[in-house]
Amino acid sequence: MASSSDLREKLRKKRRALQHSLQVKDDVDADTQALVPTQKEAGQTHIEVLTAGEEEPGDALRRNLKAQRQSRRRKLEQAPAGDASVMEAHYKTMVEVTAVQQISQKDEKAEELAVISSPTHSQRGDLPPRSRATPTPSSSHSESSTMRQRMRDKLRAARSKAESLLQQEASLEVPGSRLQSLRDRQPLTRFDQETDPDLKAGGDVNPSPLNPRVKFREAVRRVRMESKPETGLPTAEEAYNFFTFNFDPEHDKEAEKIQKGRTRREAEYEEGEEEEGEEEEGEEEEITEVDREPDGEDAERDDSAPLVREEEELFIVDKSAHDFLVVKRAEYMGYQQRLQSENDVLFTPSFLSVPASSKVPENMQPRYLEEEGLYVGERPPISLTNQNILENRILKQEQGRKWFGDDGRIMALPDPIKESSTRPPLFHMEDDVDPALQAIFRKALKSKHASQYIAVGGEMNGDYQLDVDVSGLIFSHHALFSREHVLGARLAQLYDQQLSRQHRNLTEHLNTKLNGLRNAVRNMLEMHAGHGLTPIMQQRICEYKQELRNTRRLRDAEQDKDRSLLKSIIKVWKEIKALRDFQRFTNTPYKLYLRREDVERASDERRYEAEIQAEVDELQGEMEEDYQRKLTEYKRQQEEWKTWRRRQKAKKKKTKKKKTQSQDDADEDDDEDDLSDGVAELGPSKPDPPEEPDMEGVEEQVREKASRIRRKPGEPILVPELTASGPITSNEQCPRGEVARREDVTKRSLFTKVLYNDKEVSRTDNRSLNSDFRVHFGQIFNLKIVNWPESIKLQVFEVLGSSTTLLADVFVPVPDSSILTGSALSEELEFSSNLRVMFDHEAVGSDVPFSFEADGSNRQTLLTSGKLSCCVSWAVGEDNIPLAPPTTLPKAMYSGLKQLDAIACIGASSLNDMKKLGEWATESRLDPNDPNNSAIMQLLKVASSGVVTAPEYFRLEQLQEEFNFVKEENLEQSRRFRLLRLRNQEVADFRNYKFVPALEREVTDKVFQEYERRLREGVIVDTKDHLDAHRALVAKYLQKIRESIFNRFLVAKHNFILSDLVQEEEVPTIGILGLNLFKLAEPKRPLKPRRKERKKVTAQNLSDGDIRLLLNVIRAYNIPVRKPYANKPSVASKSSRSFTETFTAGQPSQRAIQGSDWILNQVQVRPFVEVSFQRTVLQTTTADGPNPCWNEDLQLPFSAPNGDYSTASLQSVKDEVFINIFDEFYYELGGEGEDRGREVHTRLEKHWLGSVKIPFSTIYFQSRIDGTFKVDTPQVLLGYSKERSLSSDGGYDTMRSLNEGAFITLFITIEPQLVPGEPIREKFESQESERLLQVSEAFERDAATRYPDRPCLTTVIDINGKTVFITRYIRPLKPPQELLDAFPNNPQEATELIARYVSLIPSLPDSVSFTGVCDLWSTCDQFLALLAGDEEEHAVLLCNYFLSLGMKAWLIIGTAIPEGPTAYVLTFEQNRYLIWNPSSGQCYGQYDTFCPLQTVGCLVSADNVWFNTQVYTSPPRICFDTTKAKLWKPFFSRAIPNPGLSSVQPEELAYRRTDQAAAAALQDRMEKILKDKIMEWRPRHPTRWNRYCTSTLRQFLPKLELSGGRDVADEHRLELQTLLGDYRISGFPLHLPFSEVRPIVEAVYSTGVHNVETSNVEFALAVRLKCR
Amino acid sequence: MATNTPSVFLLMINGQIEGANFPEYDELYCKYCFVYGHDWAPTSGLEEGISQITSKGRNSPHTLVWNFPLEITFKSTNPFGWPQIVVSVYGPDTFGNDVVRGYGATHIPITPGQHTRTIPMFVPESTSRLQKFTSWLLGRRPEFTDPKVVALGEGREVTRVRSQGYVSLSFNIVSKDMKRLGYDTTPTETAQTSSHTHAAGIGPGDQPYSL
């Protein structure tokens, strides 16, 4: 900082000058005024600090002042460096000034600019308001304003003065003045709000957006100041200042320094401070003074600067603690201040152009080299604004002027961009570039979408264009026609007809033809007059004559038409004339002239006569011929008749002879005669001779006809000529109605829309309707078409006002491709509209009857109609190429492409029938030489030759063959492809086949063997796996059904729903939320915990080990207990137990006694539960006693077959969970050898007591099974006795007795919970009536919505997949006679037996066999044939049997454990309801607590279905009386009566007797298999079989069977015991329905009999197969 | 080991899940797994993996870098069911619940060599506005039952998804015996060898035009 010292010098000088001026101007108002607020402000600051600091006031004040001072000084020092932040409005003016000065340094010419610019700035501020807003608390407004005025004047004066001064002394002044301004900053920061506006007013250069705010603030302040002046308390303003004050932390350091010598000079300094404050107040004046007295100022500044420095040194002496802590106001930088400071730092170059004078060196005129004749290059183009900005920026820099040239412009090189390209052109060396890479220019092509739309054939690939020329339309009738118009139109029409006829001149043509034919005939006859005619000639003549006749007839008709046309023309014309006369005005310009052509009478007559003569001759000839023919015919017939007659006569003679021979047969003969007469009558009648032709009559006829249809000879030829030149009566002369009509006509206008393929492509202009009802459009539309033209339609619209009505659609035929624009003729297409229009004026309207007659008779109705003349043709391109699509091009006909389709060749695609075409062609005698017919001839030739036939098939992928890389046969042969294909088809054997070998030869035939065998032997029964041929058949049949259903299921499996793919949280409903809230209040560990619902998992992303079966074994009741080996049986004969006893419990007391006998010396049973599933065995701990409680969780792993965890696969898992109850039996062995007596060895044995088995599928579908199950205990348990309820007394006896047997409480579920597959919602076909189906659907839906948890079934699916109404299954069916015979006197026994019989039919859940969860119901005969079915079939059969016994029986559709939704049977007898479990044969009373049936959904009988609408569903709590409409909702009611559905069940069941021998064989086989199995399961121990025991067992088994397994245990045991003496026996009979061997083996295994490991164990096994 | 006629071909994949671009989310991690047909089996390497959590860097405010290596070798007999890699990205939402940020899948490149793939990611949409709100609130966004769904075409028509960010992967593919079994995945191989001979003289322009 070289300049800082002299700056300081200047500062000092300036201050001195200020002080001086202050003294001088002490009496000036303005100064003191300015001073007052500042002094007060200082005081306030003091107070403020006091309150804030709570310190020694003096100290604080001192410090405060010091700090302020310090900062001020520091800023002063910093200012020259240019990095100080400037915060004052004042500075702005200074900037201006400095700018001026800087410029003036360089050039005095800048002066003017400065002069101009600064005043403008100063005046921009709004002075009067500002002065008003200025706070002058202690002085009046007027004073302040005058002061300001003065200051402003001064400023202005100073400025003007400065300009002149600047010229003299430049450089020195600038920094000084700037410093000055910088010095002013600090006080302004301190008293910011007070002084700021003042300064602004003085400087007046603040472009202040904040002015209003400041004003407001000041106004507030003023008010406050006035209200409580100088209270000594901090005012709001002070507070504001306190918070907004800029406590500059940077000053702290210097404050410290200064503090050193502070204490000493405190008082003195305070004074100085005051003084300085005063000095600062004077700053406002300073600006002016700076300019006025620069010299003095300099001197003063020199003084002040060193003073400050000295102080610094002095302050270093000492410091107090307080000196380090500087409490200052927060420094606030106002927005305006910030703006200003930014203005100081930032420079925004102006975009105003810089005066040339500031750019050239001083005292120099810009010199323009161009003017001097030197070459100056063209400067690069720059926008003027940018240039100005650049110049301003450069000028701001030091030495900025060197950038400017002599001419005052920025130096610039001439535009560097050359006009022409200087880059060397790229020369392609043709040889260098690879020809393949050579780019060839092709003209851009428009993409063609043609092939889809218009078949592009041949080389024609151009655009297609249709020209639609809508030339105009003529109404033949219009609603606005007057009567005259109607007639006129008719006349015109007739005239047109006449003209066209005239043009064609058919009559003349036919005449000539006739003459020609006549000549030909005549010639022919003449030529061959001499010799006889050859047959060919005769044939030809005949043909000619035929032709002649036809032609003549045609000619006559034509002539007739001509004549009548002429007549009607004249008639209409006459009518018009009459009408015109009648209405006395003319509406139409039509005028008919009849031109009369006179003819020469004689020649005319002669021709006429000749004509007639010729005709007569011909006719006569024809008649003659005809006559001759008829005559010959007659003769022939005559001849025939005669011969016949002769024969008859001969016959008669014979009969007469006969008559003479025998009189007896007279009657007969008569008869015969009669008969023969009758025959004669039937024979050919005598033909009448043909009449002689009436030759004279012919001539008369001809003449008469001629006079009718022909011009009379000599009569002039009348040629009508219609002109439209007649005058039309003007409007004035017409009646009002007519005028209204005419006006209406003028209002109408018409336009036409052109629709191409039903899309509007264009429309014509609106053309007004003329009085002659002709509209001329004359517009041609060129349609560039892409789509094949299907239809071209023109729509005629009528416009009346703003409404448009469609009059008619006119279909224009798509033109043949040969019709081209130049040559096409305009066609007139008729149209009509059936719009009914009525008018109240003269117009006749449309579709309204009107009459020409005055009396209104002869009414007629006309519809709006007309002719549209238009022309549609293909446009012609530039080179005369028709722009028509090629298919219809005639020349394409013979092209090779088109020969394929002969029909397409002629462009007549609608003609399909070749034969018809051919017939037509021969019939119409097409001229083969006519080029017009060549196409058809060609076609016919082709078609008849049969070389080319139209393809009869349609091929989608014509090119498919080209893509077949291998032949179909090869593909078939390839084993690998076959494998891949089969896998892709998801054929069961190959569904998840891994690693299809890469090479053909690696695919062994073995892979397919199984599959092929299965295919081949689909029908052949294989008995290898099955013991019974019948079973095998059934199994096959089931397999087939399964497959078909599985295929159906496969289709459904590929339909996904969202939840299969996306896992999404359900939206919590209010209910759930409430429940959750409620849960918060729940105890954490409730005393009675309940199971929670778990999240379901779709079986998709599962793998082995993920799924476990959770089994909670809770407790069991009534486990059989061990029985002491009593030698004496306490036998009571049970053989006579009656059926009633089972229900009424006759035994308990007896049993109780019996029980109490041995309870004392009872051996405890130690049961435990063993669960086996998929060969995994887990067991619980051992409990004690017959009513054990385990409450143990067992987890069994589950693995799906083939690791396939899809829903389908899981559903078909057939595994069962076996829950076996065993008795743990300690068996003590004596010690061995010397240890005997000291050691005791115990052996654990487990004895099977009973089991429960639950199929996995049930668990899967139920997702949880929770309940008490009856343990399937064998009827006889050797060594055990069933514990009877000891505490049974009175009331419960009934119940308990029914519940004999053990029970176990279980909870089973799968972890994680699997989602069972959705049932396939397929609509099956049905033979039920539609109405019934609808009603049943509604019934089920209603039931489902009202009681979602109650199953309701009305329709079921039979085995053929058809929907059948459920009641059709119920029909009384007779059970096998032997069952009935068994207990002839005891119906109860019989029912029980029947139930047992039914339960013995093997059960096979549908869900296992039919994976799609279709519940199929088979009829009873099917059921018995298949010998497999699930609960429904059992129930139906049982129900039917019961019905046949005359019992009241219903089917219960409900839910039970563990089956889930199932069917039970309900019977009603002896005033109580019994519920039968059909699959077990058990029956339960309604109030049985252990009844597995949990929910009763509906009851089904043979004629109705009742849905349970009661509150409860469990059997004990509901009433089964279906007559109560409140409780049971019937399906068939009065509204829907039962239509009398016939049953699907057969009339009678046929029972086959089983082959006893086969059964015996099977029995032996099974026994052997089981023995083998047991030995197999005991690999480490020898298995000895006790033959004796086995034979005993064999004897027992039939007994067991006979007794129904009841109460033979004791006898049994006794018997065995006697037989086997000292053996300890444990064992049991198993009683199983037989379907296959596997389940039986499984059941035996699960009992664990084979696990006995006693060394000397002996086994005995017997199988008894009972067959019915 | 039959050397002249192999029965399987091998496909070795080395690479990495380089990173992702999820403009709105941070602290993401990703999982990958492979989906392949019946005829494929991994012989070595990891079939599934889960990466570390990565946050956005200060320098690269858009990219999340995992650089998570993939290394697996497949053997197969049939290119049908060519392996696909399924990448699913997870990260915390505003409430700190771990939610899915994107699923994406791509086939492993079939040609040997180095490849980079950028997979656009998407997430299933909630079925309704209310669902959306609750899922946002509870932090349980809809997810695919199985990420492998995104590699399969079946059943996708029932879902609606929203796209969300990108994941870039790089692969280095080595295959063995593909060609021996008749699967030529490198059509330019012959051309390359021929051009290699001429490479010095003429340059790449003169590759013979081959079909």
GROMACS .gro file of C-alpha atoms in nm, chain A residues 751-883:
model
  133
  751PHE     CA    1  -7.351  -2.998  -5.173
  752THR     CA    2  -7.204  -3.340  -5.214
  753LYS     CA    3  -6.966  -3.529  -4.999
  754VAL     CA    4  -6.731  -3.778  -5.148
  755LEU     CA    5  -6.672  -4.080  -4.932
  756TYR     CA    6  -6.403  -4.324  -5.014
  757ASN     CA    7  -6.422  -4.652  -4.827
  758ASP     CA    8  -6.673  -4.486  -4.600
  759LYS     CA    9  -6.438  -4.209  -4.514
  760GLU     CA   10  -6.513  -3.860  -4.616
  761VAL     CA   11  -6.238  -3.741  -4.836
  762SER     CA   12  -6.382  -3.431  -4.986
  763ARG     CA   13  -6.691  -3.230  -5.043
  764THR     CA   14  -6.812  -2.997  -5.307
  765ASP     CA   15  -6.901  -2.636  -5.262
  766ASN     CA   16  -7.246  -2.532  -5.168
  767ARG     CA   17  -7.451  -2.466  -5.474
  768SER     CA   18  -7.786  -2.305  -5.450
  769LEU     CA   19  -8.085  -2.479  -5.592
  770ASN     CA   20  -8.210  -2.324  -5.914
  771SER     CA   21  -8.567  -2.294  -6.009
  772ASP     CA   22  -8.515  -2.569  -6.265
  773PHE     CA   23  -8.389  -2.800  -5.988
  774ARG     CA   24  -8.062  -2.860  -6.149
  775VAL     CA   25  -7.743  -2.816  -5.959
  776HIS     CA   26  -7.414  -2.788  -6.127
  777PHE     CA   27  -7.108  -2.870  -5.926
  778GLY     CA   28  -6.853  -2.940  -6.190
  779GLN     CA   29  -6.582  -3.033  -5.946
  780ILE     CA   30  -6.320  -3.297  -5.993
  781PHE     CA   31  -6.157  -3.454  -5.695
  782ASN     CA   32  -5.831  -3.631  -5.733
  783LEU     CA   33  -5.804  -3.900  -5.473
  784LYS     CA   34  -5.463  -4.042  -5.414
  785ILE     CA   35  -5.545  -4.375  -5.279
  786VAL     CA   36  -5.361  -4.619  -5.068
  787ASN     CA   37  -5.630  -4.855  -4.966
  788TRP     CA   38  -5.795  -5.080  -5.207
  789PRO     CA   39  -6.112  -4.914  -5.326
  790GLU     CA   40  -6.406  -5.084  -5.170
  791SER     CA   41  -6.672  -4.831  -5.210
  792ILE     CA   42  -6.706  -4.487  -5.347
  793LYS     CA   43  -7.002  -4.304  -5.219
  794LEU     CA   44  -7.140  -3.964  -5.285
  795GLN     CA   45  -7.371  -3.813  -5.033
  796VAL     CA   46  -7.606  -3.542  -5.138
  797PHE     CA   47  -7.681  -3.291  -4.871
  798GLU     CA   48  -7.932  -3.016  -4.873
  799VAL     CA   49  -7.861  -2.706  -4.675
  800LEU     CA   50  -8.138  -2.489  -4.545
  801GLY     CA   51  -8.008  -2.211  -4.335
  802SER     CA   52  -7.772  -2.376  -4.095
  803SER     CA   53  -7.928  -2.718  -4.095
  804THR     CA   54  -7.802  -2.985  -4.326
  805THR     CA   55  -8.000  -3.287  -4.420
  806LEU     CA   56  -7.872  -3.590  -4.595
  807LEU     CA   57  -8.084  -3.640  -4.897
  808ALA     CA   58  -7.941  -3.952  -5.037
  809ASP     CA   59  -7.642  -4.178  -5.064
  810VAL     CA   60  -7.527  -4.250  -5.411
  811PHE     CA   61  -7.300  -4.542  -5.456
  812VAL     CA   62  -7.064  -4.515  -5.741
  813PRO     CA   63  -6.921  -4.840  -5.867
  814VAL     CA   64  -6.549  -4.870  -5.844
  815PRO     CA   65  -6.435  -4.819  -6.198
  816ASP     CA   66  -6.262  -5.082  -6.391
  817SER     CA   67  -5.899  -5.009  -6.430
  818SER     CA   68  -5.950  -4.953  -6.798
  819ILE     CA   69  -6.170  -4.658  -6.732
  820LEU     CA   70  -5.937  -4.366  -6.746
  821THR     CA   71  -5.999  -4.006  -6.692
  822GLY     CA   72  -5.981  -3.891  -7.047
  823SER     CA   73  -6.208  -4.147  -7.192
  824ALA     CA   74  -6.453  -4.206  -6.914
  825LEU     CA   75  -6.810  -4.114  -6.973
  826SER     CA   76  -7.012  -3.938  -6.720
  827GLU     CA   77  -7.269  -4.157  -6.560
  828GLU     CA   78  -7.603  -4.059  -6.428
  829LEU     CA   79  -7.674  -4.229  -6.104
  830GLU     CA   80  -8.021  -4.218  -5.972
  831PHE     CA   81  -8.092  -4.156  -5.614
  832SER     CA   82  -8.395  -4.111  -5.405
  833SER     CA   83  -8.482  -4.026  -5.055
  834ASN     CA   84  -8.776  -4.129  -4.851
  835LEU     CA   85  -8.777  -3.818  -4.643
  836ARG     CA   86  -9.121  -3.688  -4.586
  837VAL     CA   87  -9.139  -3.317  -4.648
  838MET     CA   88  -9.453  -3.109  -4.641
  839PHE     CA   89  -9.510  -2.751  -4.726
  840ASP     CA   90  -9.795  -2.513  -4.678
  841HIS     CA   91  -9.731  -2.344  -5.006
  842GLU     CA   92  -9.758  -2.455  -5.361
  843ALA     CA   93  -9.484  -2.711  -5.343
  844VAL     CA   94  -9.604  -3.066  -5.357
  845GLY     CA   95  -9.366  -3.196  -5.100
  846SER     CA   96  -9.214  -3.532  -5.084
  847ASP     CA   97  -9.381  -3.851  -4.974
  848VAL     CA   98  -9.703  -3.654  -4.955
  849PRO     CA   99 -10.000  -3.748  -5.169
  850PHE     CA  100 -10.122  -3.479  -5.401
  851SER     CA  101 -10.342  -3.455  -5.699
  852PHE     CA  102 -10.352  -3.276  -6.028
  853GLU     CA  103 -10.722  -3.279  -6.043
  854ALA     CA  104 -10.925  -3.003  -5.897
  855ASP     CA  105 -11.141  -3.247  -5.708
  856GLY     CA  106 -10.838  -3.410  -5.548
  857SER     CA  107 -10.893  -3.745  -5.708
  858ASN     CA  108 -10.623  -3.951  -5.864
  859ARG     CA  109 -10.380  -3.883  -5.588
  860GLN     CA  110 -10.026  -3.973  -5.625
  861THR     CA  111  -9.723  -3.968  -5.402
  862LEU     CA  112  -9.379  -3.883  -5.515
  863LEU     CA  113  -9.051  -3.918  -5.338
  864THR     CA  114  -8.759  -3.693  -5.374
  865SER     CA  115  -8.542  -3.840  -5.635
  866GLY     CA  116  -8.297  -3.736  -5.890
  867LYS     CA  117  -7.995  -3.814  -6.091
  868LEU     CA  118  -7.645  -3.736  -5.999
  869SER     CA  119  -7.417  -3.718  -6.286
  870CYS     CA  120  -7.066  -3.801  -6.200
  871CYS     CA  121  -6.773  -3.978  -6.337
  872VAL     CA  122  -6.524  -4.187  -6.146
  873SER     CA  123  -6.219  -4.293  -6.330
  874TRP     CA  124  -5.856  -4.368  -6.281
  875ALA     CA  125  -5.626  -4.081  -6.341
  876VAL     CA  126  -5.366  -4.084  -6.608
  877GLY     CA  127  -5.013  -4.013  -6.503
  878GLU     CA  128  -4.753  -3.801  -6.667
  879ASP     CA  129  -4.637  -4.058  -6.915
  880ASN     CA  130  -4.985  -4.169  -6.997
  881ILE     CA  131  -4.960  -4.445  -6.746
  882PRO     CA  132  -5.291  -4.508  -6.589
  883LEU     CA  133  -5.271  -4.464  -6.217
   0.00000   0.00000   0.00000
